[in-house]
Amino acid sequence: MENRRSFLTRATLGVAAAGASSAPAASDQFVVGFIGTGSRAYSALIPQFKFNPGFRIAAVCDVYKPNLDQAATLVGGNVDTYGDYRRVLDRKDIDVVVIATPDHWHCPMVISACEAGKDIYLEKPVSNDIDMCLKAVEAARKYKRVVQVGLMQRSSAPFLEAYKEVQSGILGKVRHVVVINPGGSAPRGGRGATGRGGPGGGQMTAEASAPPPGLDWEMFQGPAPRRPYSPMRQRNWRSYWEYGGGALSDWGVHLLDIAHWYLGVTEPSRTAAAVYGWFGRPQDDRFPDTTDVSWQYPNFVANYSSRSDVLGTYLWGDEGVLFVNRYGYNVRAVTGNWRSTGGKPPFEEKKVALHDEPPNGQASFESDAGRHIVNFLACIKSRQRPVCDIEIGAFSTIPTLMAGVSIRNGGKTIGWTGHGAAPLA
């Protein structure tokens, strides 16, 4: 008998996965260049693209030579290395670029890659800047490129199952969404803090110092304002406004994107407003360590919290509530609607734990990232829009960036204008 995971794999991946067991001829493969080879690329994306026989990795690029050398070793074989992403885009033989750089570089690289005729797999979030999100969508449309944003939960088995529950109407009208990112804060400065953005982790400081050997700090900053180098800026760049949007646009975009998907949202939120504080460390130019956000949508309200012991997305409806994360989902009746009258719940509580999905760092067609990349491959061939097209990714990213604008404007409510965002009068 076919098990649940095998069935879901066949149903969601179709012939693309079924035919991937035998490697195609080199002439049938899409040639890939990686731009940005830090922790995400090294731990998940390079293994997945290397595993998928529809692709061949021919080039890797990074501004930090230790990352670059490590990635080249992981790819193995005949792979070229570059410190300047423009050399990757110049290559006529490269069909696809994978962009896994800090957020501030995402859209400039997407736009240049579109102009160069490349299809793109882009790590989330789409950008740390609202206007650049819109320009990236415009470039993808103008040059007719396939751009898959790495919100791979849209390709995930547990999230697909939970999506069907919501579409069945079991929750009734959903009025409230709550997304929770436990401990979603920038780390403390000084010695002993750990971060992301390069191998080794180790001790970091926010104090200015000389860049380490092998780092092109000028290229790292790129379109961002110029700042003195510090280990914290390099390895925990997500916490700095110049390069990222904190935990809110890192994990928050994943969580909010689920609500967008399940509820059919096709535009950013109407408004965003944040309350926040620097309670775990002194206030500085990094994202706050404690944050709550409220978003107003036409038919529901959404909230983000950075303090809880659980990670995931709640959808609260008139009849039921659903909670979903990468370990499964549960759905139960809203007790207030039936317990006070002594009746029975309209449906039995359901708990589905899906712990057998392969981790994203394990090269597989059945992991979230593996499924997402197979969908990307199919769309490169068909020229259809992928499951997380650039516009979908941008509209899920923008509300998190609106919240960042609120923080930088003293908590003012930020309104979406249809072509940008601004504080409300």
PDB file of C-alpha atoms in Angstrom, residues 67-271:
ATOM      1  CA  ASN A  67      32.441  30.663   2.289  1.00  0.00           C
ATOM      2  CA  LEU A  68      33.410  30.472  -1.373  1.00  0.00           C
ATOM      3  CA  ASP A  69      36.039  27.779  -0.857  1.00  0.00           C
ATOM      4  CA  GLN A  70      33.730  25.732   1.333  1.00  0.00           C
ATOM      5  CA  ALA A  71      30.955  25.880  -1.283  1.00  0.00           C
ATOM      6  CA  ALA A  72      33.307  24.908  -4.112  1.00  0.00           C
ATOM      7  CA  THR A  73      34.440  21.878  -2.123  1.00  0.00           C
ATOM      8  CA  LEU A  74      30.824  20.900  -1.465  1.00  0.00           C
ATOM      9  CA  VAL A  75      29.884  21.174  -5.147  1.00  0.00           C
ATOM     10  CA  GLY A  76      32.995  19.300  -6.220  1.00  0.00           C
ATOM     11  CA  GLY A  77      34.073  18.666  -9.779  1.00  0.00           C
ATOM     12  CA  ASN A  78      34.611  21.433 -12.291  1.00  0.00           C
ATOM     13  CA  VAL A  79      33.102  24.515 -10.638  1.00  0.00           C
ATOM     14  CA  ASP A  80      34.295  28.089 -11.141  1.00  0.00           C
ATOM     15  CA  THR A  81      34.553  30.570  -8.262  1.00  0.00           C
ATOM     16  CA  TYR A  82      33.950  34.326  -8.321  1.00  0.00           C
ATOM     17  CA  GLY A  83      33.993  37.237  -5.893  1.00  0.00           C
ATOM     18  CA  ASP A  84      31.839  39.472  -8.129  1.00  0.00           C
ATOM     19  CA  TYR A  85      28.315  38.308  -9.005  1.00  0.00           C
ATOM     20  CA  ARG A  86      28.409  40.204 -12.300  1.00  0.00           C
ATOM     21  CA  ARG A  87      30.895  37.662 -13.648  1.00  0.00           C
ATOM     22  CA  VAL A  88      28.275  34.952 -13.074  1.00  0.00           C
ATOM     23  CA  LEU A  89      25.613  36.931 -14.922  1.00  0.00           C
ATOM     24  CA  ASP A  90      28.030  37.575 -17.802  1.00  0.00           C
ATOM     25  CA  ARG A  91      28.287  33.856 -18.547  1.00  0.00           C
ATOM     26  CA  LYS A  92      26.077  32.864 -21.469  1.00  0.00           C
ATOM     27  CA  ASP A  93      26.106  29.198 -20.502  1.00  0.00           C
ATOM     28  CA  ILE A  94      24.444  29.823 -17.126  1.00  0.00           C
ATOM     29  CA  ASP A  95      20.658  29.455 -17.299  1.00  0.00           C
ATOM     30  CA  VAL A  96      19.716  29.826 -13.629  1.00  0.00           C
ATOM     31  CA  VAL A  97      21.046  31.780 -10.671  1.00  0.00           C
ATOM     32  CA  VAL A  98      20.346  30.986  -7.037  1.00  0.00           C
ATOM     33  CA  ILE A  99      20.509  34.140  -4.907  1.00  0.00           C
ATOM     34  CA  ALA A 100      21.166  33.512  -1.208  1.00  0.00           C
ATOM     35  CA  THR A 101      22.874  36.751  -0.204  1.00  0.00           C
ATOM     36  CA  PRO A 102      21.921  39.203   2.557  1.00  0.00           C
ATOM     37  CA  ASP A 103      18.506  40.723   1.871  1.00  0.00           C
ATOM     38  CA  HIS A 104      19.679  44.144   0.704  1.00  0.00           C
ATOM     39  CA  TRP A 105      21.366  42.545  -2.315  1.00  0.00           C
ATOM     40  CA  HIS A 106      18.369  40.405  -3.369  1.00  0.00           C
ATOM     41  CA  CYS A 107      16.501  42.771  -5.657  1.00  0.00           C
ATOM     42  CA  PRO A 108      19.463  44.486  -7.354  1.00  0.00           C
ATOM     43  CA  MET A 109      20.693  41.020  -8.265  1.00  0.00           C
ATOM     44  CA  VAL A 110      17.232  39.838  -9.344  1.00  0.00           C
ATOM     45  CA  ILE A 111      16.836  42.831 -11.648  1.00  0.00           C
ATOM     46  CA  SER A 112      20.295  42.332 -13.165  1.00  0.00           C
ATOM     47  CA  ALA A 113      19.690  38.587 -13.568  1.00  0.00           C
ATOM     48  CA  CYS A 114      16.372  39.247 -15.333  1.00  0.00           C
ATOM     49  CA  GLU A 115      18.115  41.666 -17.693  1.00  0.00           C
ATOM     50  CA  ALA A 116      20.737  38.975 -18.364  1.00  0.00           C
ATOM     51  CA  GLY A 117      18.044  36.432 -19.284  1.00  0.00           C
ATOM     52  CA  LYS A 118      18.452  34.168 -16.248  1.00  0.00           C
ATOM     53  CA  ASP A 119      15.729  32.373 -14.312  1.00  0.00           C
ATOM     54  CA  ILE A 120      16.072  32.798 -10.560  1.00  0.00           C
ATOM     55  CA  TYR A 121      15.636  30.926  -7.306  1.00  0.00           C
ATOM     56  CA  LEU A 122      15.576  33.671  -4.658  1.00  0.00           C
ATOM     57  CA  GLU A 123      15.872  33.153  -0.953  1.00  0.00           C
ATOM     58  CA  LYS A 124      13.252  34.876   1.176  1.00  0.00           C
ATOM     59  CA  PRO A 125      12.474  37.602   2.040  1.00  0.00           C
ATOM     60  CA  VAL A 126      12.337  39.303  -1.341  1.00  0.00           C
ATOM     61  CA  SER A 127      14.072  42.422   0.010  1.00  0.00           C
ATOM     62  CA  ASN A 128      14.565  44.707   2.993  1.00  0.00           C
ATOM     63  CA  ASP A 129      13.093  47.582   0.948  1.00  0.00           C
ATOM     64  CA  ILE A 130       9.474  47.913  -0.221  1.00  0.00           C
ATOM     65  CA  ASP A 131      10.206  49.842  -3.408  1.00  0.00           C
ATOM     66  CA  MET A 132      12.814  47.304  -4.466  1.00  0.00           C
ATOM     67  CA  CYS A 133      10.265  44.492  -4.043  1.00  0.00           C
ATOM     68  CA  LEU A 134       8.025  46.199  -6.582  1.00  0.00           C
ATOM     69  CA  LYS A 135      10.902  46.849  -8.987  1.00  0.00           C
ATOM     70  CA  ALA A 136      11.897  43.180  -8.858  1.00  0.00           C
ATOM     71  CA  VAL A 137       8.355  42.093  -9.761  1.00  0.00           C
ATOM     72  CA  GLU A 138       8.353  44.590 -12.622  1.00  0.00           C
ATOM     73  CA  ALA A 139      11.671  43.236 -13.946  1.00  0.00           C
ATOM     74  CA  ALA A 140      10.489  39.622 -13.805  1.00  0.00           C
ATOM     75  CA  ARG A 141       7.390  40.526 -15.820  1.00  0.00           C
ATOM     76  CA  LYS A 142       9.233  42.730 -18.315  1.00  0.00           C
ATOM     77  CA  TYR A 143      11.846  40.092 -19.138  1.00  0.00           C
ATOM     78  CA  LYS A 144       9.462  37.101 -18.734  1.00  0.00           C
ATOM     79  CA  ARG A 145      11.645  35.301 -16.211  1.00  0.00           C
ATOM     80  CA  VAL A 146      10.691  32.480 -13.855  1.00  0.00           C
ATOM     81  CA  VAL A 147      11.438  33.593 -10.292  1.00  0.00           C
ATOM     82  CA  GLN A 148      10.752  31.204  -7.417  1.00  0.00           C
ATOM     83  CA  VAL A 149      10.952  32.729  -3.924  1.00  0.00           C
ATOM     84  CA  GLY A 150      12.137  30.339  -1.222  1.00  0.00           C
ATOM     85  CA  LEU A 151       8.941  30.338   0.852  1.00  0.00           C
ATOM     86  CA  MET A 152       9.034  26.584   0.502  1.00  0.00           C
ATOM     87  CA  GLN A 153       6.248  25.881   2.984  1.00  0.00           C
ATOM     88  CA  ARG A 154       3.957  26.316  -0.038  1.00  0.00           C
ATOM     89  CA  SER A 155       5.460  23.033  -1.269  1.00  0.00           C
ATOM     90  CA  SER A 156       5.329  21.299   2.127  1.00  0.00           C
ATOM     91  CA  ALA A 157       3.247  18.203   2.857  1.00  0.00           C
ATOM     92  CA  PRO A 158       1.853  19.297   6.266  1.00  0.00           C
ATOM     93  CA  PHE A 159       1.032  22.768   4.988  1.00  0.00           C
ATOM     94  CA  LEU A 160      -0.699  21.367   1.899  1.00  0.00           C
ATOM     95  CA  GLU A 161      -2.833  19.116   4.097  1.00  0.00           C
ATOM     96  CA  ALA A 162      -3.723  21.972   6.432  1.00  0.00           C
ATOM     97  CA  TYR A 163      -4.562  24.149   3.415  1.00  0.00           C
ATOM     98  CA  LYS A 164      -7.220  21.610   2.410  1.00  0.00           C
ATOM     99  CA  GLU A 165      -8.742  21.797   5.906  1.00  0.00           C
ATOM    100  CA  VAL A 166      -9.118  25.576   5.622  1.00  0.00           C
ATOM    101  CA  GLN A 167     -10.552  25.367   2.114  1.00  0.00           C
ATOM    102  CA  SER A 168     -13.167  22.859   3.309  1.00  0.00           C
ATOM    103  CA  GLY A 169     -14.777  25.669   5.326  1.00  0.00           C
ATOM    104  CA  ILE A 170     -14.415  23.844   8.624  1.00  0.00           C
ATOM    105  CA  LEU A 171     -13.175  26.997  10.387  1.00  0.00           C
ATOM    106  CA  GLY A 172     -16.023  29.191   9.200  1.00  0.00           C
ATOM    107  CA  LYS A 173     -15.113  32.809   8.505  1.00  0.00           C
ATOM    108  CA  VAL A 174     -11.517  33.466   9.564  1.00  0.00           C
ATOM    109  CA  ARG A 175     -11.309  36.843  11.316  1.00  0.00           C
ATOM    110  CA  HIS A 176      -8.001  36.652  13.161  1.00  0.00           C
ATOM    111  CA  VAL A 177      -4.517  35.373  12.310  1.00  0.00           C
ATOM    112  CA  VAL A 178      -1.721  35.076  14.865  1.00  0.00           C
ATOM    113  CA  VAL A 179       1.871  34.329  13.815  1.00  0.00           C
ATOM    114  CA  ILE A 180       4.381  33.490  16.514  1.00  0.00           C
ATOM    115  CA  ASN A 181       8.176  33.435  16.315  1.00  0.00           C
ATOM    116  CA  PRO A 182       9.577  32.442  19.714  1.00  0.00           C
ATOM    117  CA  GLY A 183      12.594  34.397  20.799  1.00  0.00           C
ATOM    118  CA  GLY A 184      12.460  36.392  17.579  1.00  0.00           C
ATOM    119  CA  SER A 185      15.028  39.034  18.450  1.00  0.00           C
ATOM    120  CA  ALA A 186      18.459  40.308  17.549  1.00  0.00           C
ATOM    121  CA  PRO A 187      21.121  38.787  19.831  1.00  0.00           C
ATOM    122  CA  ARG A 188      22.964  40.752  22.435  1.00  0.00           C
ATOM    123  CA  GLY A 189      26.095  42.573  21.405  1.00  0.00           C
ATOM    124  CA  GLY A 190      29.517  41.885  22.784  1.00  0.00           C
ATOM    125  CA  ARG A 191      31.347  38.658  23.414  1.00  0.00           C
ATOM    126  CA  GLY A 192      29.739  35.262  23.098  1.00  0.00           C
ATOM    127  CA  ALA A 193      26.862  36.163  20.795  1.00  0.00           C
ATOM    128  CA  THR A 194      26.228  33.777  17.919  1.00  0.00           C
ATOM    129  CA  GLY A 195      24.803  34.616  14.532  1.00  0.00           C
ATOM    130  CA  ARG A 196      24.287  33.617  10.925  1.00  0.00           C
ATOM    131  CA  GLY A 197      25.917  34.562   7.670  1.00  0.00           C
ATOM    132  CA  GLY A 198      29.144  32.598   7.613  1.00  0.00           C
ATOM    133  CA  PRO A 199      30.776  29.404   8.832  1.00  0.00           C
ATOM    134  CA  GLY A 200      32.250  29.100  12.238  1.00  0.00           C
ATOM    135  CA  GLY A 201      29.856  31.210  14.311  1.00  0.00           C
ATOM    136  CA  GLY A 202      31.943  31.856  17.374  1.00  0.00           C
ATOM    137  CA  GLN A 203      32.328  34.999  19.388  1.00  0.00           C
ATOM    138  CA  MET A 204      31.244  38.298  17.916  1.00  0.00           C
ATOM    139  CA  THR A 205      31.276  41.927  18.809  1.00  0.00           C
ATOM    140  CA  ALA A 206      29.430  44.937  17.432  1.00  0.00           C
ATOM    141  CA  GLU A 207      32.557  47.072  17.820  1.00  0.00           C
ATOM    142  CA  ALA A 208      34.236  48.316  14.633  1.00  0.00           C
ATOM    143  CA  SER A 209      37.359  46.530  13.522  1.00  0.00           C
ATOM    144  CA  ALA A 210      39.323  45.684  10.389  1.00  0.00           C
ATOM    145  CA  PRO A 211      37.580  43.207   8.034  1.00  0.00           C
ATOM    146  CA  PRO A 212      38.982  39.667   8.214  1.00  0.00           C
ATOM    147  CA  PRO A 213      41.214  38.350   5.438  1.00  0.00           C
ATOM    148  CA  GLY A 214      39.234  37.176   2.442  1.00  0.00           C
ATOM    149  CA  LEU A 215      36.221  39.478   2.959  1.00  0.00           C
ATOM    150  CA  ASP A 216      35.372  42.162   0.408  1.00  0.00           C
ATOM    151  CA  TRP A 217      33.539  44.469   2.823  1.00  0.00           C
ATOM    152  CA  GLU A 218      32.879  47.054   0.133  1.00  0.00           C
ATOM    153  CA  MET A 219      31.091  44.510  -2.059  1.00  0.00           C
ATOM    154  CA  PHE A 220      29.246  43.078   0.973  1.00  0.00           C
ATOM    155  CA  GLN A 221      27.716  46.506   1.622  1.00  0.00           C
ATOM    156  CA  GLY A 222      26.889  47.067  -2.045  1.00  0.00           C
ATOM    157  CA  PRO A 223      23.747  49.247  -2.280  1.00  0.00           C
ATOM    158  CA  ALA A 224      23.589  49.755   1.517  1.00  0.00           C
ATOM    159  CA  PRO A 225      24.887  52.832   3.364  1.00  0.00           C
ATOM    160  CA  ARG A 226      28.573  52.613   4.220  1.00  0.00           C
ATOM    161  CA  ARG A 227      29.350  51.509   7.765  1.00  0.00           C
ATOM    162  CA  PRO A 228      32.553  50.411   9.518  1.00  0.00           C
ATOM    163  CA  TYR A 229      33.063  46.671   9.578  1.00  0.00           C
ATOM    164  CA  SER A 230      32.191  44.676  12.696  1.00  0.00           C
ATOM    165  CA  PRO A 231      31.907  40.895  13.140  1.00  0.00           C
ATOM    166  CA  MET A 232      28.267  41.341  14.184  1.00  0.00           C
ATOM    167  CA  ARG A 233      27.424  43.168  10.949  1.00  0.00           C
ATOM    168  CA  GLN A 234      28.933  40.371   8.905  1.00  0.00           C
ATOM    169  CA  ARG A 235      27.574  37.342  10.711  1.00  0.00           C
ATOM    170  CA  ASN A 236      24.344  38.691  12.144  1.00  0.00           C
ATOM    171  CA  TRP A 237      23.487  40.995   9.272  1.00  0.00           C
ATOM    172  CA  ARG A 238      19.758  40.188   9.483  1.00  0.00           C
ATOM    173  CA  SER A 239      19.517  42.272  12.634  1.00  0.00           C
ATOM    174  CA  TYR A 240      20.709  45.458  10.921  1.00  0.00           C
ATOM    175  CA  TRP A 241      18.265  47.630   9.006  1.00  0.00           C
ATOM    176  CA  GLU A 242      20.835  48.261   6.260  1.00  0.00           C
ATOM    177  CA  TYR A 243      20.948  44.589   5.310  1.00  0.00           C
ATOM    178  CA  GLY A 244      17.799  42.882   6.616  1.00  0.00           C
ATOM    179  CA  GLY A 245      14.589  43.221   8.573  1.00  0.00           C
ATOM    180  CA  GLY A 246      15.278  41.261  11.718  1.00  0.00           C
ATOM    181  CA  ALA A 247      13.456  38.109  12.766  1.00  0.00           C
ATOM    182  CA  LEU A 248      10.229  39.640  11.500  1.00  0.00           C
ATOM    183  CA  SER A 249      11.226  39.438   7.846  1.00  0.00           C
ATOM    184  CA  ASP A 250      13.319  36.305   8.372  1.00  0.00           C
ATOM    185  CA  TRP A 251      10.825  33.930  10.025  1.00  0.00           C
ATOM    186  CA  GLY A 252       7.826  36.256  10.101  1.00  0.00           C
ATOM    187  CA  VAL A 253       7.514  36.225   6.320  1.00  0.00           C
ATOM    188  CA  HIS A 254       7.239  32.412   6.369  1.00  0.00           C
ATOM    189  CA  LEU A 255       4.490  32.536   8.971  1.00  0.00           C
ATOM    190  CA  LEU A 256       2.514  35.377   7.419  1.00  0.00           C
ATOM    191  CA  ASP A 257       2.803  33.845   3.953  1.00  0.00           C
ATOM    192  CA  ILE A 258       0.796  30.845   5.166  1.00  0.00           C
ATOM    193  CA  ALA A 259      -2.111  33.120   6.087  1.00  0.00           C
ATOM    194  CA  HIS A 260      -1.857  34.827   2.689  1.00  0.00           C
ATOM    195  CA  TRP A 261      -1.957  31.451   0.945  1.00  0.00           C
ATOM    196  CA  TYR A 262      -4.773  29.896   2.989  1.00  0.00           C
ATOM    197  CA  LEU A 263      -6.962  33.003   2.857  1.00  0.00           C
ATOM    198  CA  GLY A 264      -6.332  33.957  -0.772  1.00  0.00           C
ATOM    199  CA  VAL A 265      -4.580  37.255  -0.065  1.00  0.00           C
ATOM    200  CA  THR A 266      -3.275  38.883  -3.254  1.00  0.00           C
ATOM    201  CA  GLU A 267      -2.037  42.238  -1.908  1.00  0.00           C
ATOM    202  CA  PRO A 268      -0.093  43.436   1.137  1.00  0.00           C
ATOM    203  CA  SER A 269      -1.940  44.385   4.305  1.00  0.00           C
ATOM    204  CA  ARG A 270      -3.783  47.715   4.348  1.00  0.00           C
ATOM    205  CA  THR A 271      -1.915  48.887   7.437  1.00  0.00           C
TER     206      THR A 271
END
